[in-house]
Short mmCIF file of C-alpha atoms and ligand atoms in Angstrom, two decimals:
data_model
loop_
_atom_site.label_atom_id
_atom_site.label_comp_id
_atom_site.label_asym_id
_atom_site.label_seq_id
_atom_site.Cartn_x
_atom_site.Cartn_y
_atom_site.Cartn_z
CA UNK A 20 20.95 5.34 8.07
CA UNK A 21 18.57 8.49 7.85
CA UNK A 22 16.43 8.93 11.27
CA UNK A 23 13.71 11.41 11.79
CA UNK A 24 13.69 13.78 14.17
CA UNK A 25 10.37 15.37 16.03
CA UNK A 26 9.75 17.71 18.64
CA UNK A 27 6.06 16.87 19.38
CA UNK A 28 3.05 19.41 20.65
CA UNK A 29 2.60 21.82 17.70
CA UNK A 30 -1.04 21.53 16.44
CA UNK A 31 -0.72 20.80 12.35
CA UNK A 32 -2.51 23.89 9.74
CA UNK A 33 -2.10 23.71 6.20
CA UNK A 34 -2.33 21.84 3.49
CA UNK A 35 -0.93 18.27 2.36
CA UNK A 36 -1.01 17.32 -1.13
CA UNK A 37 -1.90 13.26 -1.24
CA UNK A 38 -0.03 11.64 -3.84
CA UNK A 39 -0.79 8.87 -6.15
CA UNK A 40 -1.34 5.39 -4.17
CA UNK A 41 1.70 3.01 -4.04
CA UNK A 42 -0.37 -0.04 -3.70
CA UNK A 43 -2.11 0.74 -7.18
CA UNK A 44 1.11 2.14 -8.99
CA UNK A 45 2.89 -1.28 -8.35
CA UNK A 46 0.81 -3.58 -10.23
CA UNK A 47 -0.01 -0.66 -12.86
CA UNK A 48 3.75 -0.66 -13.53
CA UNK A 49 3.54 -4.47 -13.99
CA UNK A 50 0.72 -4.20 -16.36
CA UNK A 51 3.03 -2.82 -18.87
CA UNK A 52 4.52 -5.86 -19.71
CA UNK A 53 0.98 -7.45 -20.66
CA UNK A 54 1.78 -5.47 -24.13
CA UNK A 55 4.33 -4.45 -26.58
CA UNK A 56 3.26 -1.15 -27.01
CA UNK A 57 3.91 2.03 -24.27
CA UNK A 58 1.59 1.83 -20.96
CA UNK A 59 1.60 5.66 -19.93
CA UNK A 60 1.39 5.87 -16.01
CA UNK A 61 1.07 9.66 -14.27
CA UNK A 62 0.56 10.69 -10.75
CA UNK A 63 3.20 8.00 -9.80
CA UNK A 64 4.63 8.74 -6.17
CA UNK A 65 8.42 9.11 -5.66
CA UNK A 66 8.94 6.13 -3.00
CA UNK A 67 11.75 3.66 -3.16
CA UNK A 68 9.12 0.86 -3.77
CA UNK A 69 8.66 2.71 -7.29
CA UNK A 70 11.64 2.87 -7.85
CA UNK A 71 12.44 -1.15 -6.67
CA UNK A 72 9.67 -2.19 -9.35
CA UNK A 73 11.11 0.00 -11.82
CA UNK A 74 14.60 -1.94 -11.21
CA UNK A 75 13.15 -4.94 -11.52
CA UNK A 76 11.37 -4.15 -14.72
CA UNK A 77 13.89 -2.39 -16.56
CA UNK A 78 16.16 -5.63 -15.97
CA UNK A 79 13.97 -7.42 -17.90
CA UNK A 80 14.35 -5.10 -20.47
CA UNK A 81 11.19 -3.20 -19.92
CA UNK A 82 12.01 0.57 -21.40
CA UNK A 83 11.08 2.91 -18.58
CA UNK A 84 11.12 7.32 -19.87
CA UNK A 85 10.25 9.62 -17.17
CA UNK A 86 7.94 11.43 -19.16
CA UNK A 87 8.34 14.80 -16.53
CA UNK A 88 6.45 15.83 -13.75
CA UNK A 89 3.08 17.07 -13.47
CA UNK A 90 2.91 19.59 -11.63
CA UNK A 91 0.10 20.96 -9.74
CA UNK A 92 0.70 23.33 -6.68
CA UNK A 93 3.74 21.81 -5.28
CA UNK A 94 1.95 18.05 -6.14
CA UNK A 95 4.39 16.49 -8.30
CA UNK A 96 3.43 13.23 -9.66
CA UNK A 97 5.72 11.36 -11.65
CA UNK A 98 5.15 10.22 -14.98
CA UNK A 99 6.78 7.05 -16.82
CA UNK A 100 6.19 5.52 -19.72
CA UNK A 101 6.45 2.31 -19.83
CA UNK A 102 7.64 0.05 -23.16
CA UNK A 103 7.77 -3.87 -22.64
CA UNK A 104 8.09 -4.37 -26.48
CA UNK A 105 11.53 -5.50 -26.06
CA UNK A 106 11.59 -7.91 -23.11
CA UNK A 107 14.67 -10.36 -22.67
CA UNK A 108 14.21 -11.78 -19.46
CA UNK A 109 11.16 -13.49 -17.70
CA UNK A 110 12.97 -13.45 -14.47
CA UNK A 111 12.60 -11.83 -11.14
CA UNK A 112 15.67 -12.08 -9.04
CA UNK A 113 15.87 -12.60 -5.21
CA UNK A 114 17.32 -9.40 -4.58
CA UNK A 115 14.70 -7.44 -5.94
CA UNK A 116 11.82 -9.79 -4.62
CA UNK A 117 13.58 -10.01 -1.22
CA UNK A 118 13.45 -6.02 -0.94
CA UNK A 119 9.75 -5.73 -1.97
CA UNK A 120 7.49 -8.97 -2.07
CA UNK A 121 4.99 -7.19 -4.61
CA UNK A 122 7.49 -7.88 -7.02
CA UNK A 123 5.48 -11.11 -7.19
CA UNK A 124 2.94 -9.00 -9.41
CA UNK A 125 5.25 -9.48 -12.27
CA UNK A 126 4.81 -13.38 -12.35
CA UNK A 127 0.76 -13.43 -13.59
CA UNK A 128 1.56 -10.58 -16.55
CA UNK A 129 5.04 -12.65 -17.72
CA UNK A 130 2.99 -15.88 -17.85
CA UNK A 131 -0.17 -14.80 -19.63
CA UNK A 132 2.01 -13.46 -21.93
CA UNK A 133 5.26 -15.32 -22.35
CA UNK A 134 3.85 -18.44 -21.58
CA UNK A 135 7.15 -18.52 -18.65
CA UNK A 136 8.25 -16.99 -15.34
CA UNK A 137 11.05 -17.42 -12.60
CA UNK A 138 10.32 -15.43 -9.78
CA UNK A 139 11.81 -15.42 -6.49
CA UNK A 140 9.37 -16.92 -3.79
CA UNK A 141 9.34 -13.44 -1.47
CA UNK A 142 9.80 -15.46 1.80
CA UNK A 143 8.48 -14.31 5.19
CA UNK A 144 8.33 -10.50 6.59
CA UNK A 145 7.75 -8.37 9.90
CA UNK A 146 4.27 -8.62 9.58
CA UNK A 147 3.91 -11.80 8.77
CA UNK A 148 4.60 -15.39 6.81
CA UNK A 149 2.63 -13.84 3.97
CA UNK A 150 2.36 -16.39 1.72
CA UNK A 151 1.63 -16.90 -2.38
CA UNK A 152 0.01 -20.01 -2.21
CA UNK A 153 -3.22 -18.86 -3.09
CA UNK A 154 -1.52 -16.91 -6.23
CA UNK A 155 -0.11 -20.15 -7.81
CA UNK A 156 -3.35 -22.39 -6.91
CA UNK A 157 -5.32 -19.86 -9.19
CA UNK A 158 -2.79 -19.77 -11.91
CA UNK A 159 -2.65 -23.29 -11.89
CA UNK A 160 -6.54 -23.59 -11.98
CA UNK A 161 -5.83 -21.67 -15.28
CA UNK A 162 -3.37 -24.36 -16.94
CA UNK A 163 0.07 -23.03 -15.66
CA UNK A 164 2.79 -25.80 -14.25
CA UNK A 165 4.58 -24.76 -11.60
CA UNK A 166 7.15 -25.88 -9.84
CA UNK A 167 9.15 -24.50 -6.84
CA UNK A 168 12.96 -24.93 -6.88
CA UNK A 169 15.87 -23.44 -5.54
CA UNK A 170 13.72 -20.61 -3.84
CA UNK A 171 11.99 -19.82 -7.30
CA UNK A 172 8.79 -20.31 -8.49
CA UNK A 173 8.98 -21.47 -11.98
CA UNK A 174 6.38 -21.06 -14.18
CA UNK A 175 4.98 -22.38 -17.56
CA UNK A 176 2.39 -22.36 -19.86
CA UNK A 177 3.98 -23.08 -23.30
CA UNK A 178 0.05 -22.89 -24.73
CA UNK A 179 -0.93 -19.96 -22.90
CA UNK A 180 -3.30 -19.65 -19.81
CA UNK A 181 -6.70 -20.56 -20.21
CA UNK A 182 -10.08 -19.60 -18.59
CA UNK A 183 -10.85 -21.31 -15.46
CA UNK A 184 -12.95 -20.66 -12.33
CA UNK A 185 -10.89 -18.77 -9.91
CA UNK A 186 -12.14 -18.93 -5.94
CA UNK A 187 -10.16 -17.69 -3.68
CA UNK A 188 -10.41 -19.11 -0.17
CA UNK A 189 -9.27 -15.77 1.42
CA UNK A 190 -9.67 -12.67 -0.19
CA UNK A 191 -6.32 -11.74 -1.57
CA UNK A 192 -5.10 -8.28 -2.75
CA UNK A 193 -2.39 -9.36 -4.78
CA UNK A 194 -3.21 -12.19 -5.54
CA UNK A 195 -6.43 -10.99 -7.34
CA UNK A 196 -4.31 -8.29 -8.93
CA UNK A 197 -2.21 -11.45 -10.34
CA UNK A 198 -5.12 -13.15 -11.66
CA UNK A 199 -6.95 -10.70 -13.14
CA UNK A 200 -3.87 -9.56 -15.21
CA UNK A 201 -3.24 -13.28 -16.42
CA UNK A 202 -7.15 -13.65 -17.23
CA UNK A 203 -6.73 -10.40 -19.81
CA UNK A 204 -4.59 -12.56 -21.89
CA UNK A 205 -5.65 -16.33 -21.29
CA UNK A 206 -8.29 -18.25 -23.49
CA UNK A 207 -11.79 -17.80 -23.12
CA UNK A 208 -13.51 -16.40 -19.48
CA UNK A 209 -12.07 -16.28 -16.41
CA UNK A 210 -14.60 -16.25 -13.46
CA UNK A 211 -12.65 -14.65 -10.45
CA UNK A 212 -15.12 -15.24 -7.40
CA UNK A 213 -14.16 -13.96 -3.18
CA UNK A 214 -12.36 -11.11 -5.46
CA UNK A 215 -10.73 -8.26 -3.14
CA UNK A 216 -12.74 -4.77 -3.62
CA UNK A 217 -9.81 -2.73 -2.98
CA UNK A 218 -9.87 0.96 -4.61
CA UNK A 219 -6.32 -0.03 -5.99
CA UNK A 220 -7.87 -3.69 -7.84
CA UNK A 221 -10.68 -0.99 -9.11
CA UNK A 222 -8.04 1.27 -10.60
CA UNK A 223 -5.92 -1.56 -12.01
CA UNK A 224 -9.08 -2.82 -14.01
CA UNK A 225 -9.51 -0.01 -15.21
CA UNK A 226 -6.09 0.48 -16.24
CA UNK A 227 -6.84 -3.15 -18.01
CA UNK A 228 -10.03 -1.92 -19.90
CA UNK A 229 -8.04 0.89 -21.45
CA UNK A 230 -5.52 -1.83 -22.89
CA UNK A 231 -8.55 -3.47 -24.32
CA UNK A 232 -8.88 -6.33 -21.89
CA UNK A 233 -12.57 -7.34 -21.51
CA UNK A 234 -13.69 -7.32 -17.94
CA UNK A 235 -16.98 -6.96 -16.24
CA UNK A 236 -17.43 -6.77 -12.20
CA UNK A 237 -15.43 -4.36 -11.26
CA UNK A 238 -15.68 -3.33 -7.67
CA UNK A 239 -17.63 -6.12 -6.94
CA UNK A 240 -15.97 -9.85 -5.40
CA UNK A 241 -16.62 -11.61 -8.64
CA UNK A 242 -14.29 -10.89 -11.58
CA UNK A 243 -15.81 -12.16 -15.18
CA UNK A 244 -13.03 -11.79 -17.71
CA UNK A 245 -12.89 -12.71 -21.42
CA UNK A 246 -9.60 -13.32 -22.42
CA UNK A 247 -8.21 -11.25 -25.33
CA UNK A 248 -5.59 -11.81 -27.68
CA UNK A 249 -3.24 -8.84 -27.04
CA UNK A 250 -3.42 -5.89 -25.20
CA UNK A 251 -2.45 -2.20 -26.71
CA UNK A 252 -1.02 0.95 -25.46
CA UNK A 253 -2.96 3.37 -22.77
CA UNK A 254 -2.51 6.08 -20.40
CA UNK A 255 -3.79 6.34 -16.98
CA UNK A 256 -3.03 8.20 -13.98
CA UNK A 257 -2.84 6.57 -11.00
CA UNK A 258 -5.95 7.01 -7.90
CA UNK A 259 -4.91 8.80 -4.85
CA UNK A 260 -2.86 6.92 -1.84
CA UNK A 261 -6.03 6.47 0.65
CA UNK A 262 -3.44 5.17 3.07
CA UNK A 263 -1.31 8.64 2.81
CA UNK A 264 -4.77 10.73 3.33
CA UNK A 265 -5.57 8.46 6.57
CA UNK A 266 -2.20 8.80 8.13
CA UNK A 267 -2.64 12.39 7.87
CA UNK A 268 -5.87 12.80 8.97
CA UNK A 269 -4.60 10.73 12.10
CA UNK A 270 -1.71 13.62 12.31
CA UNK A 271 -3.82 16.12 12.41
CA UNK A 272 -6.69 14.90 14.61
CA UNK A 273 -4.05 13.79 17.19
CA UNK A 274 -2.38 16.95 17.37
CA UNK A 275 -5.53 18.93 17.20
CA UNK A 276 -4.99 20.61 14.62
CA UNK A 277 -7.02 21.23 10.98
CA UNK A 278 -5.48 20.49 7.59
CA UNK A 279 -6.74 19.97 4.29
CA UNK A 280 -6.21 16.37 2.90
CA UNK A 281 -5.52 17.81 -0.77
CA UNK A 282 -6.75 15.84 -3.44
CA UNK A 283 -8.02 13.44 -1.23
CA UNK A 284 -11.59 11.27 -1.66
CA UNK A 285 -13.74 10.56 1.65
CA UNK A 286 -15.12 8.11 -0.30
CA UNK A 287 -11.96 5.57 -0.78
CA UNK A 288 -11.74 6.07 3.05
CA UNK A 289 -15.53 5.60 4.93
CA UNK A 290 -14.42 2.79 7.04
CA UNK A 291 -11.76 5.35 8.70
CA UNK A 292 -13.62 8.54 8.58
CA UNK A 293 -16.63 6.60 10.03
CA UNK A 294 -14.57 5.50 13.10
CA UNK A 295 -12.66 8.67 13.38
CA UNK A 296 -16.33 11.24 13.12
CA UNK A 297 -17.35 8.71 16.25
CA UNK A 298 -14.51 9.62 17.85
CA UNK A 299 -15.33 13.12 17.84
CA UNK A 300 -12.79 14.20 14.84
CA UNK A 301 -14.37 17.00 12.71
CA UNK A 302 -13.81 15.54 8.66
CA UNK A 303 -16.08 17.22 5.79
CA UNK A 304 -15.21 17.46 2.16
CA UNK A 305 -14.12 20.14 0.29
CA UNK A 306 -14.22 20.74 -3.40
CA UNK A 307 -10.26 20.57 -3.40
CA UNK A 308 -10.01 17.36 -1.07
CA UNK A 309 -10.93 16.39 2.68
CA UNK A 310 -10.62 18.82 5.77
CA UNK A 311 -9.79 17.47 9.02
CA UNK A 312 -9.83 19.12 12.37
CA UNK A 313 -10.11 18.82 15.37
CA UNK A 314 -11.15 20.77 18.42
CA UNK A 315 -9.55 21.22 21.72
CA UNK A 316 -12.03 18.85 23.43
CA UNK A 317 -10.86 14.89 23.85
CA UNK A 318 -10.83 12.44 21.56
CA UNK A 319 -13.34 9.67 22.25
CA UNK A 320 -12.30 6.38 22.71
CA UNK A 321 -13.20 3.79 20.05
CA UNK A 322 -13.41 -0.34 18.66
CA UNK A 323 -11.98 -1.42 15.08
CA UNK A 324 -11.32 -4.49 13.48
CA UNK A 325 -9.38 -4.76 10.11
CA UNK A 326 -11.21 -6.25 7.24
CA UNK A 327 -10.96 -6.49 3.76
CA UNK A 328 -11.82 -3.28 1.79
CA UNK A 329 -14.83 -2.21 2.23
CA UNK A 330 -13.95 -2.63 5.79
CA UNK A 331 -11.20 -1.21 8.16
CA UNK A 332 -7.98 -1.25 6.22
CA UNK A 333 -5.01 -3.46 8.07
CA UNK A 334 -3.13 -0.75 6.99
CA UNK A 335 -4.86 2.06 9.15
CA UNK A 336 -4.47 -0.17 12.21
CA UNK A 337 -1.04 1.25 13.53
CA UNK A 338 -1.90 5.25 12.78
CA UNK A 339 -5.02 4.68 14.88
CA UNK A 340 -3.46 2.89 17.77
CA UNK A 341 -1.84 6.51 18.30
CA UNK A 342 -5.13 8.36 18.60
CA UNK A 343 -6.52 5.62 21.18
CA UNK A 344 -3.29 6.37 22.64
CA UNK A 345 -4.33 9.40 23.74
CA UNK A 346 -8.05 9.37 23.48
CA UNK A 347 -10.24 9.71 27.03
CA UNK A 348 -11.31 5.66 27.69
CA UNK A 349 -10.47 2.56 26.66
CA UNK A 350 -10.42 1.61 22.69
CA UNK A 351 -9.59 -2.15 20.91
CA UNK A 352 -7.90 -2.68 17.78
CA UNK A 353 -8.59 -6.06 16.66
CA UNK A 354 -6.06 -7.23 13.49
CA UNK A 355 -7.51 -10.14 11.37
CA UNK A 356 -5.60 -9.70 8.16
CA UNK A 357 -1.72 -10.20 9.23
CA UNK A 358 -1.12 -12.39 12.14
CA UNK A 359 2.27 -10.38 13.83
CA UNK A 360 0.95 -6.85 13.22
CA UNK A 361 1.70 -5.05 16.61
CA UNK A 362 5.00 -4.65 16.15
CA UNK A 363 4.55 -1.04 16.55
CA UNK A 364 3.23 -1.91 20.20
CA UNK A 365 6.39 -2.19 22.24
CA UNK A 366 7.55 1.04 20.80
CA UNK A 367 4.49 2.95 21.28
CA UNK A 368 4.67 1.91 25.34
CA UNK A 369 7.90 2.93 25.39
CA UNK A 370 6.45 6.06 24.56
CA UNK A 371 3.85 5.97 27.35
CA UNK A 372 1.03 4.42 25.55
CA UNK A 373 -0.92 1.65 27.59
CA UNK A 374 -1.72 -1.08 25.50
CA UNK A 375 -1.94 -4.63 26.10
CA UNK A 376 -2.00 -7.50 23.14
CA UNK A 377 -4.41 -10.03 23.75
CA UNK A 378 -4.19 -12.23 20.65
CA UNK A 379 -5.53 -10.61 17.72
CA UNK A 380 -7.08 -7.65 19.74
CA UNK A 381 -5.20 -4.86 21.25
CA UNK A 382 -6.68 -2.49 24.46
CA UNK A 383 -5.17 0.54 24.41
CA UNK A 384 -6.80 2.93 27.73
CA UNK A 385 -6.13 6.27 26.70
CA UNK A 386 -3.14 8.34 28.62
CA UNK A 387 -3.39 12.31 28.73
CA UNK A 388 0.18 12.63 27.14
CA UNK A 389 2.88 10.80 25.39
CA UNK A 390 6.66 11.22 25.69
CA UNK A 391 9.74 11.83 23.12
CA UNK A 392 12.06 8.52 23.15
CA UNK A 393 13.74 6.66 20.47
CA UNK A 394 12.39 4.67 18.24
CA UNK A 395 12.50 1.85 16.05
CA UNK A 396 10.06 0.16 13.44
CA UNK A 397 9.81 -2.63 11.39
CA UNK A 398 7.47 -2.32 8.99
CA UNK A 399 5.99 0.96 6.78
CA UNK A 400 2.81 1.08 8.84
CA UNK A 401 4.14 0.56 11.71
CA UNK A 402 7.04 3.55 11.04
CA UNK A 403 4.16 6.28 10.60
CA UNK A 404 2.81 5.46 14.03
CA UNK A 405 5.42 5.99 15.64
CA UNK A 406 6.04 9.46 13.31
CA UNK A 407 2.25 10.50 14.65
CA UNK A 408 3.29 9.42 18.09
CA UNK A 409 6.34 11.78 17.76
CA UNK A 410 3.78 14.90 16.38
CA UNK A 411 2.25 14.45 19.81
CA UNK A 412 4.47 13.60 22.63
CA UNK A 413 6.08 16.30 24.96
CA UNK A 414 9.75 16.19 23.84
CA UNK A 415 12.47 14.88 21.44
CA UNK A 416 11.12 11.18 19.24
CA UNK A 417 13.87 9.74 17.46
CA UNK A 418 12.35 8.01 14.37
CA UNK A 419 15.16 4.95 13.45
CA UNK A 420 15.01 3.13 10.29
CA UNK A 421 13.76 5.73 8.20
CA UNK A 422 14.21 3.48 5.47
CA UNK A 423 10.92 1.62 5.97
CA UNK A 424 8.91 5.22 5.63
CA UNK A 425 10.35 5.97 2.38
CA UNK A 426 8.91 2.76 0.71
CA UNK A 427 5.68 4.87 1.24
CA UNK A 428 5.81 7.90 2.25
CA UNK A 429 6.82 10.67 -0.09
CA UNK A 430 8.48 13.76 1.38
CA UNK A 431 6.82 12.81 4.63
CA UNK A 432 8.75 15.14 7.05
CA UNK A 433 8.58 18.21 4.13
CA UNK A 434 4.84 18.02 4.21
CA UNK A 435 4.27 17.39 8.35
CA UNK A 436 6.98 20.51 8.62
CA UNK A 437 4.80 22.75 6.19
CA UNK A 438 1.83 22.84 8.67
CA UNK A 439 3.92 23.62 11.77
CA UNK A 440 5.52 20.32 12.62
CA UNK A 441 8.98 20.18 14.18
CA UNK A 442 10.41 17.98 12.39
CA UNK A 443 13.75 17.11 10.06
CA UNK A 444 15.81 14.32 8.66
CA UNK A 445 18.98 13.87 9.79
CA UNK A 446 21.02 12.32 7.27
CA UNK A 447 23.18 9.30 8.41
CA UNK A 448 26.21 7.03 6.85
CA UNK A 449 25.55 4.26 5.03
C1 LIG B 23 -1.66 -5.81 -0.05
C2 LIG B 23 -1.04 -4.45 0.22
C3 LIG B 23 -0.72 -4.30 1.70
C4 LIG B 23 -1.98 -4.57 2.53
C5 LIG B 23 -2.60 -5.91 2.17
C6 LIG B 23 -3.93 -6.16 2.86
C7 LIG B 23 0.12 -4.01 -1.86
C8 LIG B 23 1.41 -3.86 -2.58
N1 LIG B 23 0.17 -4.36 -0.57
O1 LIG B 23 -0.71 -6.79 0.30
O2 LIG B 23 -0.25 -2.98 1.92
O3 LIG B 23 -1.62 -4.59 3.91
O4 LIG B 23 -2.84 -5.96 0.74
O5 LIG B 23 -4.82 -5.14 2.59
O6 LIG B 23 -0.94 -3.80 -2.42
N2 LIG B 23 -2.43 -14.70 1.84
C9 LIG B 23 -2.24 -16.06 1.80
N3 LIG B 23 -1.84 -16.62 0.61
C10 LIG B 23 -1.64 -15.88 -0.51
C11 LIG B 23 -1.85 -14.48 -0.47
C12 LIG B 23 -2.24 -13.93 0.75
O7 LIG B 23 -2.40 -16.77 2.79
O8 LIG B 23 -1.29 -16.45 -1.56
C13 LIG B 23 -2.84 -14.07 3.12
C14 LIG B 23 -1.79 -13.09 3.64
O9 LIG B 23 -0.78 -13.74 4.39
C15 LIG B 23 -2.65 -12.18 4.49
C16 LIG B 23 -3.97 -12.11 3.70
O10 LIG B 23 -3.98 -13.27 2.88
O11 LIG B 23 -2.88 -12.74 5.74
C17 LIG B 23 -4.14 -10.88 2.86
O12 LIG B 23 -3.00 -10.69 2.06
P1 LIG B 23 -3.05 -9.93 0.64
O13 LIG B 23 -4.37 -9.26 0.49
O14 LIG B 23 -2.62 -10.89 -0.40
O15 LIG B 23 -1.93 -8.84 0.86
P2 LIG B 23 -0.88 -8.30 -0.20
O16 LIG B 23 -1.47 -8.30 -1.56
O17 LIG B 23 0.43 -8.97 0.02
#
């Protein structure tokens, strides 16, 4: 297995191109098989979570053509089109769901418009039991029968779906993704209320509107949707990865440096930028993205707690545990999203962090420097911590499981190297 190797203390200058966001290129690829005629997709990021949903699509038959790359100052975006015209299978295997659990976005398109789906049940993972429940109790407010067996949730609705009022008890990312692509195709309106807000939900319904589905709300938590009887062809390109810009506007706060976020928007981000300007971290936008920099004098410590979008993203929470790491003062993370989300914790002590878990809330009292050690992470979050931790501590990190960083991060140690980082990928066997 591939580790990644970092010789912390250099301060990061340059520029990183931000790529196109996994999280909304996942159930964009999905969307394709709501129609029979070609869903364009562009500024698709190369990560192996792409290229899992592409797997599990084309077994289904879905015709995938890389349609190039755009190009745009060493940006390259992918671009597929995407043809489910000639589907033969309405079945997503364990194997693929077991590698990526939003492979579970196939099962809302495949019923709305098949009327069946078999799809794994995605099981527990490092951060978490993570559950569907709330997925199947809104497609089942909309008519489907389902029935678990065998590890698979089988789905039908030989009539098709049909309008309902959809409330979700907890706001659910995926699960409103599911819902709202079932409601473009289902009979008569679909009220989707405690909606999630997320900047990747916005892009997907706008991805939906440009098939011709009918759907007013969007941004806000309630969803209205008249269903419509088919969908046609679009193109879209997909919004920028607000998780990429915030890891690197951790990397180059922590190491002091100043980098421009290209192609980022401050405005898919506030929640972080907010907590980041009170900690004394210099961020202003720029026509071609964000800037961020930061001058020699300490970081401040600060509080967050993860919400849904608008609020602190769960998905920010490990990146910033590295800049409390070494910020002057105490700081608390509080995670209310995902109940085991400190995995990164143990790892980041190892490095010389003090931190303490107290439930859901983490105290991390700020240390003047980290050091180099090896590493290992479990999740994709928590793997870029420890990467940031790396840019910053005196000495060799050893990054292990590199695996987990290339399900979202593409060319990570190309782009960190490019503004100064030490940094390289050392390949490994099997
Ligand atoms: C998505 C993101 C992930 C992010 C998360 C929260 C993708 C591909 N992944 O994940 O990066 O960390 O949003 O912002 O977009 N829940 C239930 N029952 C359900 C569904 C969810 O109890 O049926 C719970 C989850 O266990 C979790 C919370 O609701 O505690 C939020 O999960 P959800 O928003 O659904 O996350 P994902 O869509 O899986």
């Amino acid at each position: 297995m591939d580790k990644i190797v970092i010789r912390g203390g250099n301060p990061l200058h340059g520029t990183i191109p931000i790529c196109g966001a996994k999280n909304a290129a996942l159930p964009l690829m999905a969307a394709a098989l709501l129609s029979d005629e070609p869903l364009r997709l562009s500024n698709l990021p190369h990560l192996a979570d792409i290229s899992t949903m592409a797997h599990l699509l084309g077994d289904m038959g879905v015709s995938i053509a890389m349609d190039g790359d755009a190009q745009d100052g060493g940006h390259m975006g992918r671009v597929f089109v995407l043809d489910a015209s000639g589907l033969k299978s309405t079945t997503a295997p364990y194997e693929l769901v077991r590698r990526m659990r939003a492979s579970i976005l196939v099962l809302g398109p495949l019923l709305a418009r098949h009327g069946h789906a078999r799809v794994s049940l995605p099981g527990g993972c490092a951060i978490g039991t993570r559950p569907v429940d709330l997925h199947l109790k809104a497609l089942q407010t909309m008519g489907a029968q389902i029935e678990l067996s065998e590890g698979y949730i089988e789905a039908h609705a030989p009539n098709g779906l049909s309008g309902g009022h959809v409330l979700f008890s907890n706001i659910t990312v995926g699960g409103t993704e599911n819902i709202l692509m079932a409601a473009t195709l289902a009979k008569g309106e679909t009220i989707i209320a405690n909606a999630a807000r997320e900047p990747e939900v916005i892009d997907l319904a706008h991805c939906l509107v440009s098939m011709g589905a009918k759907i007013e709300g969007i941004g806000t938590d309630t969803l209205r949707v008249q269903g419509v009887d088919k969908l046609h062809g679009a193109k879209h390109a997909v919004v920028v990865d607000r998780i990429e810009m915030g890891s690197y506007a951790v990397a180059a706060a922590v190491t002091g440096g100043d980098v421009l976020l290209k192609g980022g928007r401050a405005d898919l981000i506030e929640s972080v930028i907010n907590v980041m300007r009170g900690a004394g971290v210099e961020i202003t936008e720029e026509p071609g993205g964000v800037r961020v920099r930061h001058k020699k004098s300490a970081i401040l410590g600060f509080d967050a707690m993860t919400e849904p979008y608008p609020g602190f993203p769960t998905d920010m929470q490990a990146q910033m545990m590295v800049l409390a790491s070494v910020a002057e003062g105490a700081s608390m993370l509080t995670e209310t999203i995902f109940e085991n989300r400190f995995m990164h914790v143990p790892e980041l002590v190892r490095m010389g962090a003090n931190i303490n878990v107290h439930g859901r809330s983490a105290i991390v009292r700020g240390v003047p420097k980290l050091s180099g050690a090896q590493v290992m992470a479990t999740d994709l979050r928590a793997s870029s911590s420890l990467v940031l931790a790396g840019l910053v501590a005196e000495g060799e990190t050893v990054v292990n499981r590199v695996y987990h960083l290339d399900r979202g991060y593409e060319r990570l140690e190309e782009k960190l190297a490019a503004c100064g980082a030490e940094i390289e990928r050392v390949r490994g066997e099997g």
